[in-house]
Amino acid sequence: MQSTIKLFWHLYDHLPPLFPEEVALEMKNELENLDQSGLSLEKIENKMIKFGYEIWPWNQAYKHFLDIARDQVGEHFLLPQMSPGLHKKYLDFKVYGGGLKDLETGRAAIFFTPEERAELCTELVNMRVQLTDYVSRDLIGVNKNKYFEKIEEYEKLLQKIKSNLDSLRSMVVKEEAGSVLAGEINSKIRDFEHGLCLLGTELDYEAVCQAPDFFAGRKVELSRLRGIHIPMQIDFFNS
């Protein structure tokens, strides 16, 4: 439970630039009362998910500009911090087609020694801090309008996400209480909602859109399997 509360605080402490102050204040008030609230883990997660719906479009827009800045100016922050040996090794890595994104995802690990990887981890964290500050200032100032346009794009995506989750909930309502399919759908809805707010892996928009069709097929499959286990009844007298 405490680990969930820490994630909740992390979500609050790293709100993207210009996030609505009234929502941030509501979030802070909720967090400050959690330790004394006596709420169950599920109810704490529900509160976190509620804010996840609010924050997701903002975080996605912010991440969009962070990724652009990393590709454009990330090396400007990273290279001066590297030791000469690591600097040369990184330039060699680029000759083979590597880049900053590969460093951040860990795909470049095999190219570097353990000692070099340790130095890289430190310098990548420092670069990320500088990059975050750079992008935040940029979005508050020069690119504020572009930032809001991108937030609006993700808010439209969020509406589609909500629509698909509502479709999944409607499928659950039509199922028998406690059925296998209802349990699977509820679990998947929870997974998707966890992805909105650090409680799970990052939300996969395409997977959300495909889920209703997947579970429609799953219903057919389970119905077929259920039929296999029903003994055939033969009425010899009326046949």
PDB file of C-alpha atoms in Angstrom:
ATOM      1  CA  MET A   1       0.000   0.000   0.000  1.00  0.00           C
ATOM      2  CA  GLN A   2       2.817   2.421   0.880  1.00  0.00           C
ATOM      3  CA  SER A   3       4.485   1.755  -2.448  1.00  0.00           C
ATOM      4  CA  THR A   4       1.253   2.756  -4.212  1.00  0.00           C
ATOM      5  CA  ILE A   5       1.062   5.959  -2.182  1.00  0.00           C
ATOM      6  CA  LYS A   6       4.686   6.718  -3.136  1.00  0.00           C
ATOM      7  CA  LEU A   7       3.789   6.253  -6.811  1.00  0.00           C
ATOM      8  CA  PHE A   8       0.823   8.558  -6.264  1.00  0.00           C
ATOM      9  CA  TRP A   9       3.140  11.223  -4.830  1.00  0.00           C
ATOM     10  CA  HIS A  10       5.557  10.692  -7.729  1.00  0.00           C
ATOM     11  CA  LEU A  11       2.697  11.289 -10.158  1.00  0.00           C
ATOM     12  CA  TYR A  12       1.884  14.521  -8.335  1.00  0.00           C
ATOM     13  CA  ASP A  13       5.502  15.675  -7.969  1.00  0.00           C
ATOM     14  CA  HIS A  14       6.097  15.288 -11.719  1.00  0.00           C
ATOM     15  CA  LEU A  15       2.996  16.971 -13.106  1.00  0.00           C
ATOM     16  CA  PRO A  16       3.689  18.435 -16.559  1.00  0.00           C
ATOM     17  CA  PRO A  17       4.014  22.184 -17.144  1.00  0.00           C
ATOM     18  CA  LEU A  18       0.858  24.324 -16.963  1.00  0.00           C
ATOM     19  CA  PHE A  19      -1.253  21.452 -15.604  1.00  0.00           C
ATOM     20  CA  PRO A  20      -4.498  22.937 -14.158  1.00  0.00           C
ATOM     21  CA  GLU A  21      -3.797  24.244 -10.659  1.00  0.00           C
ATOM     22  CA  GLU A  22      -7.237  23.350  -9.295  1.00  0.00           C
ATOM     23  CA  VAL A  23      -6.774  19.674 -10.227  1.00  0.00           C
ATOM     24  CA  ALA A  24      -3.243  19.654  -8.820  1.00  0.00           C
ATOM     25  CA  LEU A  25      -4.527  21.128  -5.545  1.00  0.00           C
ATOM     26  CA  GLU A  26      -7.304  18.537  -5.338  1.00  0.00           C
ATOM     27  CA  MET A  27      -4.730  15.835  -5.926  1.00  0.00           C
ATOM     28  CA  LYS A  28      -2.448  17.197  -3.198  1.00  0.00           C
ATOM     29  CA  ASN A  29      -5.320  17.334  -0.697  1.00  0.00           C
ATOM     30  CA  GLU A  30      -6.226  13.730  -1.451  1.00  0.00           C
ATOM     31  CA  LEU A  31      -2.614  12.650  -0.993  1.00  0.00           C
ATOM     32  CA  GLU A  32      -2.126  14.469   2.304  1.00  0.00           C
ATOM     33  CA  ASN A  33      -5.126  12.641   3.779  1.00  0.00           C
ATOM     34  CA  LEU A  34      -4.300   9.163   2.499  1.00  0.00           C
ATOM     35  CA  ASP A  35      -2.194   7.921   5.422  1.00  0.00           C
ATOM     36  CA  GLN A  36      -4.993   8.663   7.900  1.00  0.00           C
ATOM     37  CA  SER A  37      -7.864   7.666   5.608  1.00  0.00           C
ATOM     38  CA  GLY A  38      -7.783   3.929   6.310  1.00  0.00           C
ATOM     39  CA  LEU A  39      -8.669   3.262   2.675  1.00  0.00           C
ATOM     40  CA  SER A  40      -8.037  -0.128   1.095  1.00  0.00           C
ATOM     41  CA  LEU A  41      -5.415  -0.547  -1.623  1.00  0.00           C
ATOM     42  CA  GLU A  42      -8.140  -0.814  -4.255  1.00  0.00           C
ATOM     43  CA  LYS A  43      -9.730   2.488  -3.205  1.00  0.00           C
ATOM     44  CA  ILE A  44      -6.353   4.236  -3.189  1.00  0.00           C
ATOM     45  CA  GLU A  45      -5.742   2.930  -6.704  1.00  0.00           C
ATOM     46  CA  ASN A  46      -9.195   4.163  -7.743  1.00  0.00           C
ATOM     47  CA  LYS A  47      -8.299   7.659  -6.591  1.00  0.00           C
ATOM     48  CA  MET A  48      -5.026   7.479  -8.483  1.00  0.00           C
ATOM     49  CA  ILE A  49      -6.790   6.244 -11.620  1.00  0.00           C
ATOM     50  CA  LYS A  50      -9.274   9.130 -11.400  1.00  0.00           C
ATOM     51  CA  PHE A  51      -6.393  11.598 -11.608  1.00  0.00           C
ATOM     52  CA  GLY A  52      -4.703   9.414 -14.211  1.00  0.00           C
ATOM     53  CA  TYR A  53      -7.541  10.207 -16.608  1.00  0.00           C
ATOM     54  CA  GLU A  54      -6.912  13.919 -16.001  1.00  0.00           C
ATOM     55  CA  ILE A  55      -3.134  13.748 -16.315  1.00  0.00           C
ATOM     56  CA  TRP A  56      -2.675  11.289 -19.194  1.00  0.00           C
ATOM     57  CA  PRO A  57      -3.207  13.727 -22.114  1.00  0.00           C
ATOM     58  CA  TRP A  58      -0.848  16.226 -20.509  1.00  0.00           C
ATOM     59  CA  ASN A  59       1.843  13.655 -19.823  1.00  0.00           C
ATOM     60  CA  GLN A  60       1.613  12.266 -23.353  1.00  0.00           C
ATOM     61  CA  ALA A  61       1.917  15.732 -24.879  1.00  0.00           C
ATOM     62  CA  TYR A  62       4.858  16.549 -22.624  1.00  0.00           C
ATOM     63  CA  LYS A  63       6.543  13.257 -23.516  1.00  0.00           C
ATOM     64  CA  HIS A  64       6.056  14.061 -27.202  1.00  0.00           C
ATOM     65  CA  PHE A  65       8.073  17.270 -26.859  1.00  0.00           C
ATOM     66  CA  LEU A  66      10.656  15.616 -24.615  1.00  0.00           C
ATOM     67  CA  ASP A  67      11.290  12.972 -27.282  1.00  0.00           C
ATOM     68  CA  ILE A  68      11.699  15.646 -29.949  1.00  0.00           C
ATOM     69  CA  ALA A  69      14.106  17.626 -27.761  1.00  0.00           C
ATOM     70  CA  ARG A  70      16.104  14.496 -26.920  1.00  0.00           C
ATOM     71  CA  ASP A  71      16.672  13.827 -30.620  1.00  0.00           C
ATOM     72  CA  GLN A  72      17.460  17.464 -31.408  1.00  0.00           C
ATOM     73  CA  VAL A  73      19.551  18.692 -28.477  1.00  0.00           C
ATOM     74  CA  GLY A  74      20.018  15.721 -26.116  1.00  0.00           C
ATOM     75  CA  GLU A  75      23.640  15.237 -27.132  1.00  0.00           C
ATOM     76  CA  HIS A  76      24.262  18.919 -26.407  1.00  0.00           C
ATOM     77  CA  PHE A  77      23.618  18.119 -22.737  1.00  0.00           C
ATOM     78  CA  LEU A  78      25.110  14.614 -22.697  1.00  0.00           C
ATOM     79  CA  LEU A  79      28.426  14.755 -24.556  1.00  0.00           C
ATOM     80  CA  PRO A  80      30.198  17.449 -22.459  1.00  0.00           C
ATOM     81  CA  GLN A  81      29.596  15.347 -19.335  1.00  0.00           C
ATOM     82  CA  MET A  82      31.213  12.198 -20.739  1.00  0.00           C
ATOM     83  CA  SER A  83      34.757  11.112 -20.017  1.00  0.00           C
ATOM     84  CA  PRO A  84      37.014  11.174 -23.139  1.00  0.00           C
ATOM     85  CA  GLY A  85      36.965   7.382 -23.416  1.00  0.00           C
ATOM     86  CA  LEU A  86      33.186   7.118 -23.206  1.00  0.00           C
ATOM     87  CA  HIS A  87      32.796  10.065 -25.569  1.00  0.00           C
ATOM     88  CA  LYS A  88      34.811   8.230 -28.244  1.00  0.00           C
ATOM     89  CA  LYS A  89      32.943   4.966 -27.597  1.00  0.00           C
ATOM     90  CA  TYR A  90      29.604   6.721 -28.039  1.00  0.00           C
ATOM     91  CA  LEU A  91      30.717   8.251 -31.362  1.00  0.00           C
ATOM     92  CA  ASP A  92      31.719   4.751 -32.496  1.00  0.00           C
ATOM     93  CA  PHE A  93      28.297   3.528 -31.393  1.00  0.00           C
ATOM     94  CA  LYS A  94      26.657   6.188 -33.584  1.00  0.00           C
ATOM     95  CA  VAL A  95      28.677   5.006 -36.598  1.00  0.00           C
ATOM     96  CA  TYR A  96      26.971   1.620 -36.184  1.00  0.00           C
ATOM     97  CA  GLY A  97      23.556   3.322 -36.266  1.00  0.00           C
ATOM     98  CA  GLY A  98      22.953   3.796 -32.556  1.00  0.00           C
ATOM     99  CA  GLY A  99      21.577   6.863 -30.843  1.00  0.00           C
ATOM    100  CA  LEU A 100      20.300   8.385 -27.625  1.00  0.00           C
ATOM    101  CA  LYS A 101      17.020   6.500 -27.735  1.00  0.00           C
ATOM    102  CA  ASP A 102      18.945   3.217 -27.785  1.00  0.00           C
ATOM    103  CA  LEU A 103      20.875   4.306 -24.701  1.00  0.00           C
ATOM    104  CA  GLU A 104      17.679   5.146 -22.813  1.00  0.00           C
ATOM    105  CA  THR A 105      15.926   1.890 -23.698  1.00  0.00           C
ATOM    106  CA  GLY A 106      18.954  -0.230 -22.821  1.00  0.00           C
ATOM    107  CA  ARG A 107      19.278  -1.743 -26.288  1.00  0.00           C
ATOM    108  CA  ALA A 108      22.851  -0.449 -26.439  1.00  0.00           C
ATOM    109  CA  ALA A 109      24.009  -2.312 -23.321  1.00  0.00           C
ATOM    110  CA  ILE A 110      25.999  -4.991 -25.149  1.00  0.00           C
ATOM    111  CA  PHE A 111      28.113  -2.338 -26.923  1.00  0.00           C
ATOM    112  CA  PHE A 112      29.488  -0.883 -23.674  1.00  0.00           C
ATOM    113  CA  THR A 113      31.480  -2.353 -20.787  1.00  0.00           C
ATOM    114  CA  PRO A 114      29.921  -2.547 -17.284  1.00  0.00           C
ATOM    115  CA  GLU A 115      32.026   0.438 -16.216  1.00  0.00           C
ATOM    116  CA  GLU A 116      30.930   2.453 -19.245  1.00  0.00           C
ATOM    117  CA  ARG A 117      27.291   1.513 -18.647  1.00  0.00           C
ATOM    118  CA  ALA A 118      27.543   2.726 -15.059  1.00  0.00           C
ATOM    119  CA  GLU A 119      28.900   6.092 -16.229  1.00  0.00           C
ATOM    120  CA  LEU A 120      26.245   6.271 -18.949  1.00  0.00           C
ATOM    121  CA  CYS A 121      23.444   5.725 -16.443  1.00  0.00           C
ATOM    122  CA  THR A 122      24.656   8.645 -14.337  1.00  0.00           C
ATOM    123  CA  GLU A 123      25.106  10.950 -17.306  1.00  0.00           C
ATOM    124  CA  LEU A 124      21.753   9.996 -18.839  1.00  0.00           C
ATOM    125  CA  VAL A 125      20.001  10.913 -15.589  1.00  0.00           C
ATOM    126  CA  ASN A 126      21.802  14.270 -15.565  1.00  0.00           C
ATOM    127  CA  MET A 127      20.917  14.812 -19.224  1.00  0.00           C
ATOM    128  CA  ARG A 128      17.264  14.027 -18.533  1.00  0.00           C
ATOM    129  CA  VAL A 129      17.150  16.597 -15.726  1.00  0.00           C
ATOM    130  CA  GLN A 130      18.616  19.278 -17.982  1.00  0.00           C
ATOM    131  CA  LEU A 131      16.410  18.263 -20.901  1.00  0.00           C
ATOM    132  CA  THR A 132      13.278  18.360 -18.738  1.00  0.00           C
ATOM    133  CA  ASP A 133      14.118  21.863 -17.539  1.00  0.00           C
ATOM    134  CA  TYR A 134      14.834  22.986 -21.108  1.00  0.00           C
ATOM    135  CA  VAL A 135      11.550  21.572 -22.482  1.00  0.00           C
ATOM    136  CA  SER A 136       9.481  22.917 -19.568  1.00  0.00           C
ATOM    137  CA  ARG A 137      10.762  26.445 -20.161  1.00  0.00           C
ATOM    138  CA  ASP A 138      10.143  26.078 -23.882  1.00  0.00           C
ATOM    139  CA  LEU A 139       6.538  24.892 -23.434  1.00  0.00           C
ATOM    140  CA  ILE A 140       5.693  27.595 -20.928  1.00  0.00           C
ATOM    141  CA  GLY A 141       7.062  30.177 -23.341  1.00  0.00           C
ATOM    142  CA  VAL A 142       7.693  29.915 -27.074  1.00  0.00           C
ATOM    143  CA  ASN A 143       5.839  26.686 -27.840  1.00  0.00           C
ATOM    144  CA  LYS A 144       2.926  27.057 -25.428  1.00  0.00           C
ATOM    145  CA  ASN A 145       0.312  27.012 -28.213  1.00  0.00           C
ATOM    146  CA  LYS A 146       1.796  23.917 -29.851  1.00  0.00           C
ATOM    147  CA  TYR A 147       1.814  22.234 -26.441  1.00  0.00           C
ATOM    148  CA  PHE A 148      -1.894  22.929 -25.906  1.00  0.00           C
ATOM    149  CA  GLU A 149      -2.681  21.710 -29.427  1.00  0.00           C
ATOM    150  CA  LYS A 150      -0.918  18.432 -28.683  1.00  0.00           C
ATOM    151  CA  ILE A 151      -2.757  18.101 -25.348  1.00  0.00           C
ATOM    152  CA  GLU A 152      -6.024  18.545 -27.220  1.00  0.00           C
ATOM    153  CA  GLU A 153      -5.029  15.755 -29.623  1.00  0.00           C
ATOM    154  CA  TYR A 154      -4.422  13.395 -26.737  1.00  0.00           C
ATOM    155  CA  GLU A 155      -7.669  14.432 -25.050  1.00  0.00           C
ATOM    156  CA  LYS A 156      -9.488  13.305 -28.195  1.00  0.00           C
ATOM    157  CA  LEU A 157      -7.617   9.994 -28.024  1.00  0.00           C
ATOM    158  CA  LEU A 158      -8.631   9.700 -24.390  1.00  0.00           C
ATOM    159  CA  GLN A 159     -12.289  10.029 -25.357  1.00  0.00           C
ATOM    160  CA  LYS A 160     -11.852   7.090 -27.727  1.00  0.00           C
ATOM    161  CA  ILE A 161     -10.119   5.150 -24.970  1.00  0.00           C
ATOM    162  CA  LYS A 162     -13.013   5.843 -22.601  1.00  0.00           C
ATOM    163  CA  SER A 163     -15.508   4.776 -25.276  1.00  0.00           C
ATOM    164  CA  ASN A 164     -13.749   1.435 -25.742  1.00  0.00           C
ATOM    165  CA  LEU A 165     -13.536   0.860 -21.992  1.00  0.00           C
ATOM    166  CA  ASP A 166     -17.261   1.609 -21.730  1.00  0.00           C
ATOM    167  CA  SER A 167     -17.872  -1.012 -24.425  1.00  0.00           C
ATOM    168  CA  LEU A 168     -15.903  -3.515 -22.359  1.00  0.00           C
ATOM    169  CA  ARG A 169     -17.925  -2.658 -19.250  1.00  0.00           C
ATOM    170  CA  SER A 170     -21.134  -3.179 -21.216  1.00  0.00           C
ATOM    171  CA  MET A 171     -19.896  -6.648 -22.153  1.00  0.00           C
ATOM    172  CA  VAL A 172     -19.329  -7.421 -18.472  1.00  0.00           C
ATOM    173  CA  VAL A 173     -22.883  -6.359 -17.587  1.00  0.00           C
ATOM    174  CA  LYS A 174     -24.243  -8.876 -20.087  1.00  0.00           C
ATOM    175  CA  GLU A 175     -22.206 -11.723 -18.604  1.00  0.00           C
ATOM    176  CA  GLU A 176     -23.167 -13.912 -15.674  1.00  0.00           C
ATOM    177  CA  ALA A 177     -21.757 -12.620 -12.397  1.00  0.00           C
ATOM    178  CA  GLY A 178     -18.465 -14.339 -11.668  1.00  0.00           C
ATOM    179  CA  SER A 179     -18.080 -15.774 -15.167  1.00  0.00           C
ATOM    180  CA  VAL A 180     -14.620 -16.395 -16.587  1.00  0.00           C
ATOM    181  CA  LEU A 181     -15.114 -13.844 -19.354  1.00  0.00           C
ATOM    182  CA  ALA A 182     -16.358 -11.133 -16.978  1.00  0.00           C
ATOM    183  CA  GLY A 183     -13.272 -11.669 -14.818  1.00  0.00           C
ATOM    184  CA  GLU A 184     -10.934 -11.472 -17.810  1.00  0.00           C
ATOM    185  CA  ILE A 185     -12.547  -8.270 -19.108  1.00  0.00           C
ATOM    186  CA  ASN A 186     -12.520  -6.568 -15.711  1.00  0.00           C
ATOM    187  CA  SER A 187      -8.876  -7.497 -15.289  1.00  0.00           C
ATOM    188  CA  LYS A 188      -7.994  -6.037 -18.697  1.00  0.00           C
ATOM    189  CA  ILE A 189      -9.908  -2.808 -17.965  1.00  0.00           C
ATOM    190  CA  ARG A 190      -7.942  -2.493 -14.735  1.00  0.00           C
ATOM    191  CA  ASP A 191      -4.671  -3.069 -16.592  1.00  0.00           C
ATOM    192  CA  PHE A 192      -5.510  -0.325 -19.067  1.00  0.00           C
ATOM    193  CA  GLU A 193      -6.449   2.112 -16.297  1.00  0.00           C
ATOM    194  CA  HIS A 194      -3.265   1.282 -14.406  1.00  0.00           C
ATOM    195  CA  GLY A 195      -1.378   2.356 -17.527  1.00  0.00           C
ATOM    196  CA  LEU A 196      -2.813   5.838 -17.182  1.00  0.00           C
ATOM    197  CA  CYS A 197      -1.100   6.553 -13.890  1.00  0.00           C
ATOM    198  CA  LEU A 198       2.175   4.621 -13.312  1.00  0.00           C
ATOM    199  CA  LEU A 199       0.464   1.604 -11.710  1.00  0.00           C
ATOM    200  CA  GLY A 200       1.202  -0.550 -14.743  1.00  0.00           C
ATOM    201  CA  THR A 201       2.925  -0.598 -18.108  1.00  0.00           C
ATOM    202  CA  GLU A 202       2.343   2.410 -20.347  1.00  0.00           C
ATOM    203  CA  LEU A 203      -1.110   2.457 -21.895  1.00  0.00           C
ATOM    204  CA  ASP A 204      -1.224   0.927 -25.388  1.00  0.00           C
ATOM    205  CA  TYR A 205      -3.842   2.853 -27.373  1.00  0.00           C
ATOM    206  CA  GLU A 206      -4.053   0.241 -30.152  1.00  0.00           C
ATOM    207  CA  ALA A 207      -4.568  -2.548 -27.626  1.00  0.00           C
ATOM    208  CA  VAL A 208      -7.460  -0.634 -26.035  1.00  0.00           C
ATOM    209  CA  CYS A 209      -9.120  -0.171 -29.433  1.00  0.00           C
ATOM    210  CA  GLN A 210      -8.747  -3.859 -30.282  1.00  0.00           C
ATOM    211  CA  ALA A 211      -9.964  -5.140 -26.916  1.00  0.00           C
ATOM    212  CA  PRO A 212     -13.752  -5.138 -27.609  1.00  0.00           C
ATOM    213  CA  ASP A 213     -13.289  -7.251 -30.750  1.00  0.00           C
ATOM    214  CA  PHE A 214     -10.856  -9.522 -28.951  1.00  0.00           C
ATOM    215  CA  PHE A 215     -13.282 -10.234 -26.129  1.00  0.00           C
ATOM    216  CA  ALA A 216     -16.176 -10.705 -28.561  1.00  0.00           C
ATOM    217  CA  GLY A 217     -14.079 -13.472 -30.131  1.00  0.00           C
ATOM    218  CA  ARG A 218     -13.130 -14.747 -26.702  1.00  0.00           C
ATOM    219  CA  LYS A 219     -16.831 -15.069 -25.818  1.00  0.00           C
ATOM    220  CA  VAL A 220     -17.410 -17.237 -28.899  1.00  0.00           C
ATOM    221  CA  GLU A 221     -14.385 -19.358 -28.028  1.00  0.00           C
ATOM    222  CA  LEU A 222     -15.518 -19.919 -24.432  1.00  0.00           C
ATOM    223  CA  SER A 223     -19.036 -20.771 -25.582  1.00  0.00           C
ATOM    224  CA  ARG A 224     -17.617 -23.362 -27.973  1.00  0.00           C
ATOM    225  CA  LEU A 225     -15.391 -24.879 -25.305  1.00  0.00           C
ATOM    226  CA  ARG A 226     -18.318 -24.993 -22.898  1.00  0.00           C
ATOM    227  CA  GLY A 227     -20.315 -26.933 -25.474  1.00  0.00           C
ATOM    228  CA  ILE A 228     -17.589 -29.555 -25.803  1.00  0.00           C
ATOM    229  CA  HIS A 229     -18.113 -30.578 -22.176  1.00  0.00           C
ATOM    230  CA  ILE A 230     -21.884 -30.970 -22.466  1.00  0.00           C
ATOM    231  CA  PRO A 231     -22.721 -34.677 -22.944  1.00  0.00           C
ATOM    232  CA  MET A 232     -24.744 -35.399 -26.045  1.00  0.00           C
ATOM    233  CA  GLN A 233     -28.338 -36.374 -25.213  1.00  0.00           C
ATOM    234  CA  ILE A 234     -29.961 -38.880 -27.576  1.00  0.00           C
ATOM    235  CA  ASP A 235     -33.676 -39.663 -27.334  1.00  0.00           C
ATOM    236  CA  PHE A 236     -33.903 -43.199 -28.692  1.00  0.00           C
ATOM    237  CA  PHE A 237     -37.686 -43.302 -28.337  1.00  0.00           C
ATOM    238  CA  ASN A 238     -38.340 -40.262 -30.554  1.00  0.00           C
ATOM    239  CA  SER A 239     -35.502 -40.687 -33.004  1.00  0.00           C
TER     240      SER A 239
END
